[in-house]
Amino acid sequence: MKIILPTLFLLLAFFSVRAQSYRQFVKISDKESDNEILLKAANLVPAKRQLSWQKMELTAFIHFGINTFTDREWGKGDESPALFNPTKLDARQWTKVCKDAGMKLVMITAKHHDGFCLWPSKFTEHSVKNSPWKNGNGDVVKELADACKEMNLKFGVYLSPWDMHEETYGTDAYNDYYVNQLTEFLTEYGKVEEVWFDGACGEGPNGKKQIYDWERYYQTIRNLAPEAVIAITGPDVRWVGTESGYGRDTEWSVVPVAYQNQDLIAERSQQKEGLFRPKVKPTSEDLGSRYKLFKSNELVWYPSEVDVSIRPGWFYHQNQDEKVKSVNKLLDIFYCSVGKNSLLLLNLPPDKRGLIHENDVLTLQRWREKLDKTFSLNLLRGAKVFNGGAEINSIVLVDGELSTSITVENKGKRIVEFHLKEAKTFDLVCLQENINVGQRVEEFNVEAEINESWKTIGTGTTIGYKRILRVDPVTTTKLRLVISQSRLTPELSEFGIFKQAE
């Protein structure tokens, strides 16, 4: 019994932890060991809405409003609705451009900080209903929602909590006003799949700042749009911390609950036009390492979104027509966002006509063409795959299905070896974990056999949903993945090698 009882105790303890597996949130007690904390962290998974969001990879932001016509980035709330008068507004053009670029969701700035509403809200006169556009009978939000439905794209809304126009801002009555507008979106425009809040909180027309009733906002969304993710200042999606388009080299989707704190998000978000105040360089900050986990008492699945504009500004400015980001810059951003376990939210601002400018469209077309050519063929397809010395089914690693995966067994080192039918030349390595069961890999390297010797060609820390390594061009018939550190047995979903298009 002296042997059996401790063994039984350990088994019960193991199954007790397993019983808590596959959740989005978990508490940590002071009595738990480091290994028990790691086990809990390794078994946290995304909610259904978070998983659906992550798999989109690319989404579009449409910054459009009164600022488009005043040539500003931030309005002041005193602009006349008469200024809003696009001459050729075509939401179908927006959605076609987004669809052709590979975007899966389109999100509109239905109300920015100036308080001007792109729909005829029943709760304010500061909206398109008092503009000359369509004689006050227009509704930009409806046109976009309908166009998204026609194009089979998801639809999202940005509704700024900060409102420089609304007189009730800074009082309890404003929370009622804001919830009423949220309710309009979530009940009158079809399915909404993302609601995006920034942390901006400045003064209203009465000189007061607002105390936002975040929990009430969240509950309104959960009640009316339960499948929608609540992003940035919200419980589902985390802002990466910079608008550069670049994510962290080590990006954990499992982080301490403290990073959901609205005050922390607001502190690092917009306070003055164009000014951000992170305490440290956001993309170098450690969010989910072992050290952070061991110091926390609550962990949560809270993935990263990277946002950036295709132009220097977020709203359209004619003097930026020749400053659209290049194809190579957008490719670099893609590899450093989607390729670093994040989703990329790319802003495409329509011009005063109400169209996405030709320069932006051409760049997006060429960008998409390069991505398609690059990732059209996984050069690993048909290779023999070995793990632990035994050949395994290779199909699951090239089938494009996140939920199918191989368990990377540990016999000495966790090594997956690939034998190609013939020599291939590549300069990209793409890896995915099956995050349906958790994010686990902490450190890995990729090796190729060159001149009968194994050479390291790329290294990484986290993988998560997707990791893309750019490597010097290499030609080989054999390569291998070596996972040197992991929180639990890794589940490798996809592995690919690709040659970047010229």
Short mmCIF file of C-alpha atoms in Angstrom, two decimals:
data_model
loop_
_atom_site.label_atom_id
_atom_site.label_comp_id
_atom_site.label_asym_id
_atom_site.label_seq_id
_atom_site.Cartn_x
_atom_site.Cartn_y
_atom_site.Cartn_z
CA MET A 1 0.00 0.00 0.00
CA LYS A 2 2.94 2.33 0.57
CA ILE A 3 3.59 2.14 -3.18
CA ILE A 4 0.01 1.92 -4.44
CA LEU A 5 -1.49 4.85 -2.48
CA PRO A 6 1.01 7.51 -3.66
CA THR A 7 0.58 6.23 -7.20
CA LEU A 8 -3.18 6.38 -6.88
CA PHE A 9 -2.93 9.89 -5.43
CA LEU A 10 -0.84 11.07 -8.40
CA LEU A 11 -3.29 9.54 -10.86
CA LEU A 12 -6.23 11.22 -9.13
CA ALA A 13 -4.35 14.51 -9.11
CA PHE A 14 -3.61 14.12 -12.82
CA PHE A 15 -7.20 13.36 -13.74
CA SER A 16 -8.36 16.21 -11.52
CA VAL A 17 -6.29 18.61 -13.63
CA ARG A 18 -7.42 16.90 -16.83
CA ALA A 19 -11.02 17.41 -15.74
CA GLN A 20 -10.29 21.13 -15.96
CA SER A 21 -8.73 20.79 -19.41
CA TYR A 22 -9.90 22.52 -22.54
CA ARG A 23 -11.20 25.67 -20.95
CA GLN A 24 -10.60 29.35 -21.75
CA PHE A 25 -9.93 30.38 -18.14
CA VAL A 26 -8.41 28.75 -15.08
CA LYS A 27 -7.52 29.77 -11.54
CA ILE A 28 -4.14 29.05 -9.95
CA SER A 29 -3.75 28.39 -6.24
CA ASP A 30 -0.70 29.17 -4.12
CA LYS A 31 -0.29 25.46 -3.38
CA GLU A 32 0.15 24.34 -6.98
CA SER A 33 3.58 23.37 -8.25
CA ASP A 34 5.18 24.88 -11.32
CA ASN A 35 4.48 21.69 -13.27
CA GLU A 36 0.80 21.78 -12.31
CA ILE A 37 0.57 25.40 -13.46
CA LEU A 38 2.23 24.52 -16.78
CA LEU A 39 -0.19 21.64 -17.25
CA LYS A 40 -3.15 23.95 -16.73
CA ALA A 41 -1.70 26.55 -19.11
CA ALA A 42 -1.04 23.91 -21.77
CA ASN A 43 -4.66 22.77 -21.69
CA LEU A 44 -6.27 26.19 -22.07
CA VAL A 45 -7.96 26.53 -25.47
CA PRO A 46 -9.84 29.17 -27.45
CA ALA A 47 -13.60 29.56 -27.22
CA LYS A 48 -15.47 28.72 -30.40
CA ARG A 49 -15.76 32.40 -31.30
CA GLN A 50 -12.02 32.94 -30.71
CA LEU A 51 -11.07 29.94 -32.83
CA SER A 52 -13.27 31.09 -35.70
CA TRP A 53 -11.73 34.56 -35.41
CA GLN A 54 -8.13 33.27 -35.40
CA LYS A 55 -8.65 31.11 -38.47
CA MET A 56 -9.65 34.15 -40.53
CA GLU A 57 -5.99 35.35 -40.40
CA LEU A 58 -6.72 38.55 -42.39
CA THR A 59 -9.45 41.13 -41.73
CA ALA A 60 -10.09 44.64 -43.01
CA PHE A 61 -10.71 47.91 -41.20
CA ILE A 62 -12.61 50.68 -43.00
CA HIS A 63 -11.87 54.09 -41.49
CA PHE A 64 -14.44 56.40 -43.04
CA GLY A 65 -16.41 59.32 -41.66
CA ILE A 66 -16.45 63.05 -41.15
CA ASN A 67 -12.63 63.04 -40.90
CA THR A 68 -12.47 61.89 -44.52
CA PHE A 69 -13.98 65.23 -45.53
CA THR A 70 -12.08 67.48 -43.09
CA ASP A 71 -8.71 65.88 -43.91
CA ARG A 72 -8.13 65.10 -40.22
CA GLU A 73 -7.23 62.00 -38.27
CA TRP A 74 -9.28 63.09 -35.26
CA GLY A 75 -12.31 65.31 -35.38
CA LYS A 76 -13.43 67.56 -32.55
CA GLY A 77 -17.13 66.74 -32.43
CA ASP A 78 -18.24 70.15 -33.72
CA GLU A 79 -18.16 69.30 -37.43
CA SER A 80 -21.33 69.91 -39.42
CA PRO A 81 -23.04 66.81 -40.88
CA ALA A 82 -23.34 68.86 -44.08
CA LEU A 83 -19.66 68.10 -44.74
CA PHE A 84 -20.38 64.42 -45.27
CA ASN A 85 -21.18 63.97 -48.96
CA PRO A 86 -19.42 61.12 -50.81
CA THR A 87 -20.12 61.28 -54.53
CA LYS A 88 -19.69 57.62 -55.54
CA LEU A 89 -19.90 55.62 -52.34
CA ASP A 90 -19.89 51.92 -53.21
CA ALA A 91 -19.68 49.43 -50.34
CA ARG A 92 -19.63 46.62 -52.90
CA GLN A 93 -16.36 47.99 -54.22
CA TRP A 94 -14.96 47.87 -50.69
CA THR A 95 -16.02 44.29 -50.14
CA LYS A 96 -14.77 43.13 -53.53
CA VAL A 97 -11.38 44.69 -52.87
CA CYS A 98 -11.28 43.02 -49.45
CA LYS A 99 -12.45 39.66 -50.77
CA ASP A 100 -9.89 39.70 -53.59
CA ALA A 101 -7.16 40.51 -51.05
CA GLY A 102 -8.07 37.49 -48.93
CA MET A 103 -9.82 39.32 -46.10
CA LYS A 104 -12.50 37.35 -44.27
CA LEU A 105 -14.18 40.16 -42.31
CA VAL A 106 -14.77 43.86 -42.93
CA MET A 107 -15.16 46.28 -40.02
CA ILE A 108 -16.43 49.86 -40.26
CA THR A 109 -15.75 52.88 -38.03
CA ALA A 110 -19.46 53.46 -37.51
CA LYS A 111 -18.65 56.21 -35.02
CA HIS A 112 -15.21 57.66 -34.33
CA HIS A 113 -14.21 59.96 -31.45
CA ASP A 114 -15.97 62.92 -33.10
CA GLY A 115 -19.33 61.24 -32.47
CA PHE A 116 -20.58 61.44 -36.08
CA CYS A 117 -22.63 58.34 -36.89
CA LEU A 118 -22.55 56.60 -40.27
CA TRP A 119 -26.04 55.24 -39.72
CA PRO A 120 -29.28 57.14 -38.96
CA SER A 121 -29.22 56.50 -35.24
CA LYS A 122 -32.46 57.18 -33.40
CA PHE A 123 -30.50 58.56 -30.46
CA THR A 124 -28.64 61.51 -32.03
CA GLU A 125 -29.01 64.08 -34.77
CA HIS A 126 -25.26 64.02 -35.42
CA SER A 127 -25.40 61.48 -38.22
CA VAL A 128 -25.79 60.82 -41.93
CA LYS A 129 -29.52 61.52 -41.67
CA ASN A 130 -28.66 65.22 -41.48
CA SER A 131 -26.12 65.15 -44.31
CA PRO A 132 -26.69 65.94 -48.00
CA TRP A 133 -25.63 62.41 -48.96
CA LYS A 134 -28.71 60.72 -50.47
CA ASN A 135 -30.73 63.63 -49.11
CA GLY A 136 -30.32 62.32 -45.60
CA ASN A 137 -31.74 58.89 -46.46
CA GLY A 138 -28.43 57.02 -46.59
CA ASP A 139 -27.03 54.40 -44.22
CA VAL A 140 -23.36 53.48 -44.71
CA VAL A 141 -23.52 50.73 -42.13
CA LYS A 142 -26.46 49.02 -43.85
CA GLU A 143 -24.81 49.27 -47.27
CA LEU A 144 -21.67 47.64 -45.94
CA ALA A 145 -23.54 44.96 -43.96
CA ASP A 146 -25.54 44.06 -47.08
CA ALA A 147 -22.42 44.04 -49.27
CA CYS A 148 -20.63 41.75 -46.82
CA LYS A 149 -23.54 39.35 -46.91
CA GLU A 150 -23.56 39.35 -50.72
CA MET A 151 -19.80 38.73 -50.82
CA ASN A 152 -19.92 36.07 -48.09
CA LEU A 153 -17.73 38.14 -45.78
CA LYS A 154 -18.14 38.56 -42.05
CA PHE A 155 -19.15 41.96 -40.72
CA GLY A 156 -17.76 43.88 -37.76
CA VAL A 157 -18.26 47.29 -36.17
CA TYR A 158 -16.10 49.84 -34.38
CA LEU A 159 -18.11 52.11 -32.12
CA SER A 160 -15.93 54.58 -30.27
CA PRO A 161 -16.88 54.88 -26.59
CA TRP A 162 -15.24 58.31 -26.56
CA ASP A 163 -17.67 60.84 -28.02
CA MET A 164 -16.63 64.50 -28.32
CA HIS A 165 -20.08 65.53 -29.54
CA GLU A 166 -22.64 63.85 -27.29
CA GLU A 167 -23.74 66.15 -24.47
CA THR A 168 -24.37 63.31 -22.01
CA TYR A 169 -20.76 62.14 -22.28
CA GLY A 170 -19.20 62.21 -18.80
CA THR A 171 -22.47 61.28 -17.05
CA ASP A 172 -24.30 58.06 -16.20
CA ALA A 173 -26.78 58.82 -18.97
CA TYR A 174 -24.07 58.32 -21.57
CA ASN A 175 -23.80 54.62 -20.76
CA ASP A 176 -27.50 54.32 -21.61
CA TYR A 177 -26.88 56.22 -24.84
CA TYR A 178 -23.98 53.97 -25.77
CA VAL A 179 -25.82 50.74 -25.01
CA ASN A 180 -28.76 51.99 -27.09
CA GLN A 181 -26.43 52.48 -30.06
CA LEU A 182 -24.83 49.07 -29.54
CA THR A 183 -28.30 47.57 -29.54
CA GLU A 184 -29.09 49.26 -32.86
CA PHE A 185 -26.11 47.55 -34.46
CA LEU A 186 -26.71 44.16 -32.97
CA THR A 187 -30.41 43.99 -33.83
CA GLU A 188 -30.86 45.89 -37.11
CA TYR A 189 -27.93 44.96 -39.39
CA GLY A 190 -27.79 41.18 -39.46
CA LYS A 191 -25.06 39.09 -37.92
CA VAL A 192 -22.18 41.02 -36.33
CA GLU A 193 -19.06 38.91 -35.75
CA GLU A 194 -16.66 41.39 -34.18
CA VAL A 195 -17.17 44.45 -31.99
CA TRP A 196 -14.02 46.53 -31.64
CA PHE A 197 -13.34 48.94 -28.79
CA ASP A 198 -10.19 50.99 -28.33
CA GLY A 199 -9.27 52.31 -24.92
CA ALA A 200 -9.52 55.99 -25.79
CA CYS A 201 -11.12 58.09 -23.04
CA GLY A 202 -10.89 61.85 -23.38
CA GLU A 203 -13.07 64.83 -22.57
CA GLY A 204 -16.54 65.39 -23.98
CA PRO A 205 -18.17 68.73 -24.88
CA ASN A 206 -18.82 69.37 -21.16
CA GLY A 207 -15.13 68.91 -20.30
CA LYS A 208 -15.79 65.68 -18.43
CA LYS A 209 -14.40 62.20 -18.94
CA GLN A 210 -16.64 59.16 -19.00
CA ILE A 211 -16.55 56.15 -16.68
CA TYR A 212 -17.37 53.40 -19.16
CA ASP A 213 -19.65 50.61 -17.98
CA TRP A 214 -17.63 47.92 -19.76
CA GLU A 215 -19.38 44.98 -18.15
CA ARG A 216 -22.75 46.29 -19.32
CA TYR A 217 -21.38 46.79 -22.84
CA TYR A 218 -19.99 43.25 -22.87
CA GLN A 219 -23.21 41.74 -21.57
CA THR A 220 -25.22 43.55 -24.23
CA ILE A 221 -23.02 42.00 -26.91
CA ARG A 222 -23.10 38.54 -25.35
CA ASN A 223 -26.90 38.67 -25.17
CA LEU A 224 -27.50 39.98 -28.69
CA ALA A 225 -24.51 38.60 -30.62
CA PRO A 226 -23.14 35.62 -28.67
CA GLU A 227 -20.82 34.53 -31.51
CA ALA A 228 -19.16 37.94 -31.86
CA VAL A 229 -15.67 38.45 -30.50
CA ILE A 230 -15.13 41.54 -28.38
CA ALA A 231 -11.77 42.98 -29.31
CA ILE A 232 -8.98 45.08 -27.82
CA THR A 233 -10.70 46.56 -24.77
CA GLY A 234 -12.60 43.34 -24.30
CA PRO A 235 -12.41 39.75 -23.07
CA ASP A 236 -11.84 37.89 -26.36
CA VAL A 237 -9.05 39.52 -28.36
CA ARG A 238 -5.95 41.38 -27.20
CA TRP A 239 -4.28 44.33 -28.92
CA VAL A 240 -0.65 43.58 -29.68
CA GLY A 241 0.26 47.01 -28.31
CA THR A 242 1.47 48.86 -31.40
CA GLU A 243 0.02 50.01 -34.72
CA SER A 244 3.15 49.14 -36.68
CA GLY A 245 1.83 45.85 -38.07
CA TYR A 246 4.44 43.78 -36.22
CA GLY A 247 3.88 41.15 -33.56
CA ARG A 248 6.13 39.58 -30.94
CA ASP A 249 8.76 36.97 -31.70
CA THR A 250 7.35 35.09 -28.70
CA GLU A 251 3.56 35.39 -28.75
CA TRP A 252 1.56 33.39 -26.23
CA SER A 253 -2.20 33.14 -26.51
CA VAL A 254 -2.32 32.04 -22.86
CA VAL A 255 -1.58 34.99 -20.57
CA PRO A 256 -2.39 36.18 -17.05
CA VAL A 257 -5.89 37.62 -16.68
CA ALA A 258 -4.30 40.93 -15.66
CA TYR A 259 -3.80 41.71 -19.35
CA GLN A 260 -7.57 41.99 -19.76
CA ASN A 261 -7.58 44.97 -17.41
CA GLN A 262 -9.34 47.88 -19.12
CA ASP A 263 -7.31 50.54 -17.32
CA LEU A 264 -4.06 48.94 -18.50
CA ILE A 265 -5.35 48.81 -22.09
CA ALA A 266 -6.54 52.41 -21.93
CA GLU A 267 -3.20 53.58 -20.54
CA ARG A 268 -1.45 52.16 -23.58
CA SER A 269 -4.05 53.27 -26.10
CA GLN A 270 -5.02 56.57 -27.66
CA GLN A 271 -4.95 59.57 -25.37
CA LYS A 272 -4.02 62.27 -27.83
CA GLU A 273 -4.03 62.18 -31.60
CA GLY A 274 -1.22 59.99 -32.85
CA LEU A 275 0.22 59.50 -29.36
CA PHE A 276 0.65 56.12 -27.70
CA ARG A 277 2.21 55.65 -24.30
CA PRO A 278 3.39 52.11 -23.70
CA LYS A 279 5.71 51.78 -20.69
CA VAL A 280 7.97 49.48 -22.69
CA LYS A 281 8.34 48.56 -26.34
CA PRO A 282 5.11 46.53 -26.68
CA THR A 283 6.42 43.83 -28.99
CA SER A 284 9.41 43.09 -26.74
CA GLU A 285 7.31 42.70 -23.60
CA ASP A 286 7.04 39.25 -22.05
CA LEU A 287 3.37 38.34 -21.61
CA GLY A 288 3.12 34.59 -21.24
CA SER A 289 6.45 33.04 -20.29
CA ARG A 290 6.77 30.52 -17.46
CA TYR A 291 7.87 33.31 -15.16
CA LYS A 292 4.69 35.27 -15.88
CA LEU A 293 2.50 32.19 -15.39
CA PHE A 294 4.09 31.28 -12.06
CA LYS A 295 3.44 34.81 -10.76
CA SER A 296 -0.23 34.78 -11.77
CA ASN A 297 -3.31 33.47 -9.98
CA GLU A 298 -5.54 33.38 -13.09
CA LEU A 299 -4.81 32.45 -16.71
CA VAL A 300 -6.90 33.04 -19.82
CA TRP A 301 -6.84 32.35 -23.56
CA TYR A 302 -6.43 35.89 -24.93
CA PRO A 303 -4.96 35.96 -28.48
CA SER A 304 -3.26 38.85 -30.21
CA GLU A 305 -4.52 41.11 -32.99
CA VAL A 306 -2.10 43.26 -35.00
CA ASP A 307 -3.57 46.38 -36.59
CA VAL A 308 -1.97 48.67 -39.15
CA SER A 309 -3.07 51.00 -41.95
CA ILE A 310 -2.06 50.59 -45.57
CA ARG A 311 -1.24 54.32 -45.48
CA PRO A 312 0.54 56.51 -42.90
CA GLY A 313 -2.86 57.71 -41.67
CA TRP A 314 -5.99 55.80 -40.72
CA PHE A 315 -8.37 58.10 -42.63
CA TYR A 316 -7.91 59.03 -46.27
CA HIS A 317 -5.67 61.99 -47.12
CA GLN A 318 -4.95 62.90 -50.73
CA ASN A 319 -1.35 63.85 -49.92
CA GLN A 320 -0.75 60.20 -48.96
CA ASP A 321 -1.76 58.72 -52.33
CA GLU A 322 1.91 58.08 -53.12
CA LYS A 323 2.66 56.77 -49.63
CA VAL A 324 0.72 53.51 -49.79
CA LYS A 325 2.77 50.69 -48.26
CA SER A 326 4.68 48.66 -50.83
CA VAL A 327 3.96 45.02 -51.65
CA ASN A 328 7.19 43.97 -49.95
CA LYS A 329 6.29 45.97 -46.84
CA LEU A 330 2.89 44.27 -46.66
CA LEU A 331 4.55 40.88 -47.11
CA ASP A 332 6.92 41.67 -44.25
CA ILE A 333 3.95 42.69 -42.10
CA PHE A 334 2.11 39.46 -42.97
CA TYR A 335 5.07 37.29 -41.94
CA CYS A 336 5.47 39.29 -38.71
CA SER A 337 1.78 39.20 -37.71
CA VAL A 338 -0.07 36.17 -39.08
CA GLY A 339 3.31 34.43 -39.11
CA LYS A 340 3.77 35.19 -35.41
CA ASN A 341 0.56 33.77 -33.93
CA SER A 342 -1.57 36.88 -34.47
CA LEU A 343 -4.38 38.04 -36.72
CA LEU A 344 -3.73 40.96 -39.08
CA LEU A 345 -6.31 43.77 -39.20
CA LEU A 346 -5.37 45.93 -42.20
CA ASN A 347 -6.96 49.36 -42.60
CA LEU A 348 -8.17 50.46 -46.05
CA PRO A 349 -9.56 54.03 -45.91
CA PRO A 350 -12.04 55.05 -48.64
CA ASP A 351 -11.53 58.47 -50.19
CA LYS A 352 -13.94 61.41 -50.51
CA ARG A 353 -15.69 59.68 -53.40
CA GLY A 354 -16.48 56.77 -51.09
CA LEU A 355 -14.14 54.38 -52.93
CA ILE A 356 -10.91 52.63 -51.94
CA HIS A 357 -8.28 54.48 -53.96
CA GLU A 358 -6.74 52.92 -57.07
CA ASN A 359 -3.24 52.96 -55.58
CA ASP A 360 -4.37 50.94 -52.57
CA VAL A 361 -6.26 48.50 -54.78
CA LEU A 362 -3.28 47.87 -57.06
CA THR A 363 -0.95 47.24 -54.12
CA LEU A 364 -3.42 44.83 -52.55
CA GLN A 365 -3.82 42.92 -55.82
CA ARG A 366 -0.08 42.48 -56.22
CA TRP A 367 0.30 41.51 -52.55
CA ARG A 368 -2.40 38.86 -52.85
CA GLU A 369 -0.85 37.55 -56.05
CA LYS A 370 2.50 37.07 -54.34
CA LEU A 371 0.95 35.36 -51.33
CA ASP A 372 -1.06 33.01 -53.54
CA LYS A 373 1.95 32.09 -55.67
CA THR A 374 4.10 31.55 -52.60
CA PHE A 375 1.70 29.32 -50.69
CA SER A 376 0.04 27.52 -53.61
CA LEU A 377 2.22 24.42 -53.20
CA ASN A 378 3.60 22.84 -50.05
CA LEU A 379 6.88 21.35 -51.26
CA LEU A 380 6.71 18.85 -48.40
CA ARG A 381 3.70 17.08 -49.90
CA GLY A 382 4.47 13.42 -50.55
CA ALA A 383 7.40 13.24 -48.14
CA LYS A 384 7.82 10.38 -45.69
CA VAL A 385 7.54 11.46 -42.07
CA PHE A 386 9.18 9.84 -39.04
CA ASN A 387 8.70 10.44 -35.33
CA GLY A 388 10.44 8.43 -32.63
CA GLY A 389 12.09 6.31 -35.30
CA ALA A 390 8.78 5.12 -36.78
CA GLU A 391 7.11 6.26 -39.98
CA ILE A 392 3.81 8.04 -39.39
CA ASN A 393 0.91 9.29 -41.49
CA SER A 394 2.08 12.48 -43.20
CA ILE A 395 -1.26 13.48 -44.70
CA VAL A 396 -2.46 15.31 -41.57
CA LEU A 397 0.52 17.69 -41.75
CA VAL A 398 -0.34 18.94 -45.25
CA ASP A 399 -4.15 18.71 -45.29
CA GLY A 400 -4.81 22.31 -44.27
CA GLU A 401 -6.98 21.18 -41.35
CA LEU A 402 -6.09 22.70 -38.00
CA SER A 403 -7.95 20.02 -36.04
CA THR A 404 -5.94 17.11 -37.48
CA SER A 405 -2.51 16.69 -35.94
CA ILE A 406 0.25 14.33 -34.88
CA THR A 407 1.41 13.88 -31.31
CA VAL A 408 5.15 14.56 -31.27
CA GLU A 409 6.41 11.73 -29.08
CA ASN A 410 9.47 12.04 -26.89
CA LYS A 411 12.11 9.37 -27.35
CA GLY A 412 15.24 11.26 -26.43
CA LYS A 413 14.31 14.47 -28.24
CA ARG A 414 11.01 15.46 -29.77
CA ILE A 415 12.01 15.15 -33.43
CA VAL A 416 9.89 14.94 -36.56
CA GLU A 417 11.96 14.02 -39.61
CA PHE A 418 10.93 14.51 -43.24
CA HIS A 419 12.37 12.59 -46.22
CA LEU A 420 11.46 14.19 -49.56
CA LYS A 421 11.18 12.22 -52.79
CA GLU A 422 13.57 14.65 -54.47
CA ALA A 423 15.59 17.71 -53.57
CA LYS A 424 13.56 20.88 -53.03
CA THR A 425 14.64 24.51 -52.69
CA PHE A 426 12.73 26.65 -50.21
CA ASP A 427 13.07 29.79 -48.06
CA LEU A 428 9.93 29.65 -45.89
CA VAL A 429 8.96 27.18 -43.18
CA CYS A 430 5.38 27.27 -41.89
CA LEU A 431 4.26 25.49 -38.71
CA GLN A 432 0.94 25.22 -36.88
CA GLU A 433 -0.06 23.72 -33.56
CA ASN A 434 -3.47 22.19 -33.02
CA ILE A 435 -4.70 24.94 -30.72
CA ASN A 436 -7.97 23.04 -30.30
CA VAL A 437 -6.05 21.24 -27.54
CA GLY A 438 -3.76 24.09 -26.50
CA GLN A 439 -0.58 26.04 -27.25
CA ARG A 440 2.47 24.17 -25.95
CA VAL A 441 5.72 24.62 -27.87
CA GLU A 442 8.21 26.95 -26.17
CA GLU A 443 11.35 26.46 -28.26
CA PHE A 444 12.20 24.70 -31.52
CA ASN A 445 14.59 24.67 -34.43
CA VAL A 446 14.42 23.45 -38.03
CA GLU A 447 17.36 21.56 -39.48
CA ALA A 448 18.25 20.49 -43.02
CA GLU A 449 20.67 17.80 -44.12
CA ILE A 450 23.38 19.50 -46.14
CA ASN A 451 26.45 17.58 -47.31
CA GLU A 452 25.40 14.63 -45.12
CA SER A 453 25.35 16.79 -42.01
CA TRP A 454 22.43 18.38 -40.12
CA LYS A 455 22.51 22.18 -40.18
CA THR A 456 20.18 24.51 -38.27
CA ILE A 457 18.41 26.76 -40.77
CA GLY A 458 15.85 28.43 -38.49
CA THR A 459 14.90 28.76 -34.83
CA GLY A 460 11.81 29.88 -32.97
CA THR A 461 10.09 29.99 -29.61
CA THR A 462 6.29 29.87 -29.77
CA ILE A 463 4.28 28.38 -32.64
CA GLY A 464 0.62 28.62 -31.66
CA TYR A 465 -1.90 29.01 -34.46
CA LYS A 466 0.81 29.74 -37.04
CA ARG A 467 4.52 30.43 -37.20
CA ILE A 468 6.34 31.35 -40.41
CA LEU A 469 10.13 31.33 -40.50
CA ARG A 470 12.00 33.08 -43.28
CA VAL A 471 15.27 31.30 -43.92
CA ASP A 472 18.13 31.60 -46.38
CA PRO A 473 17.34 29.55 -49.50
CA VAL A 474 18.24 25.91 -48.92
CA THR A 475 18.11 22.82 -51.12
CA THR A 476 17.77 19.41 -49.46
CA THR A 477 16.04 16.04 -49.47
CA LYS A 478 15.86 15.77 -45.68
CA LEU A 479 14.84 18.14 -42.91
CA ARG A 480 13.61 17.86 -39.38
CA LEU A 481 11.81 19.73 -36.66
CA VAL A 482 13.43 19.56 -33.24
CA ILE A 483 11.25 20.70 -30.33
CA SER A 484 13.60 21.36 -27.42
CA GLN A 485 11.07 22.70 -24.90
CA SER A 486 7.34 22.28 -24.54
CA ARG A 487 4.77 22.69 -21.76
CA LEU A 488 3.10 19.39 -22.65
CA THR A 489 3.28 16.89 -25.49
CA PRO A 490 3.06 19.00 -28.66
CA GLU A 491 0.28 18.46 -31.18
CA LEU A 492 1.67 19.46 -34.60
CA SER A 493 -1.13 20.31 -37.02
CA GLU A 494 0.68 21.56 -40.14
CA PHE A 495 4.23 21.68 -41.42
CA GLY A 496 5.18 23.16 -44.76
CA ILE A 497 8.09 24.44 -46.80
CA PHE A 498 7.59 27.05 -49.53
CA LYS A 499 9.56 29.14 -52.00
CA GLN A 500 8.70 32.84 -52.00
CA ALA A 501 7.42 34.10 -55.34
CA GLU A 502 9.76 36.35 -57.29
#
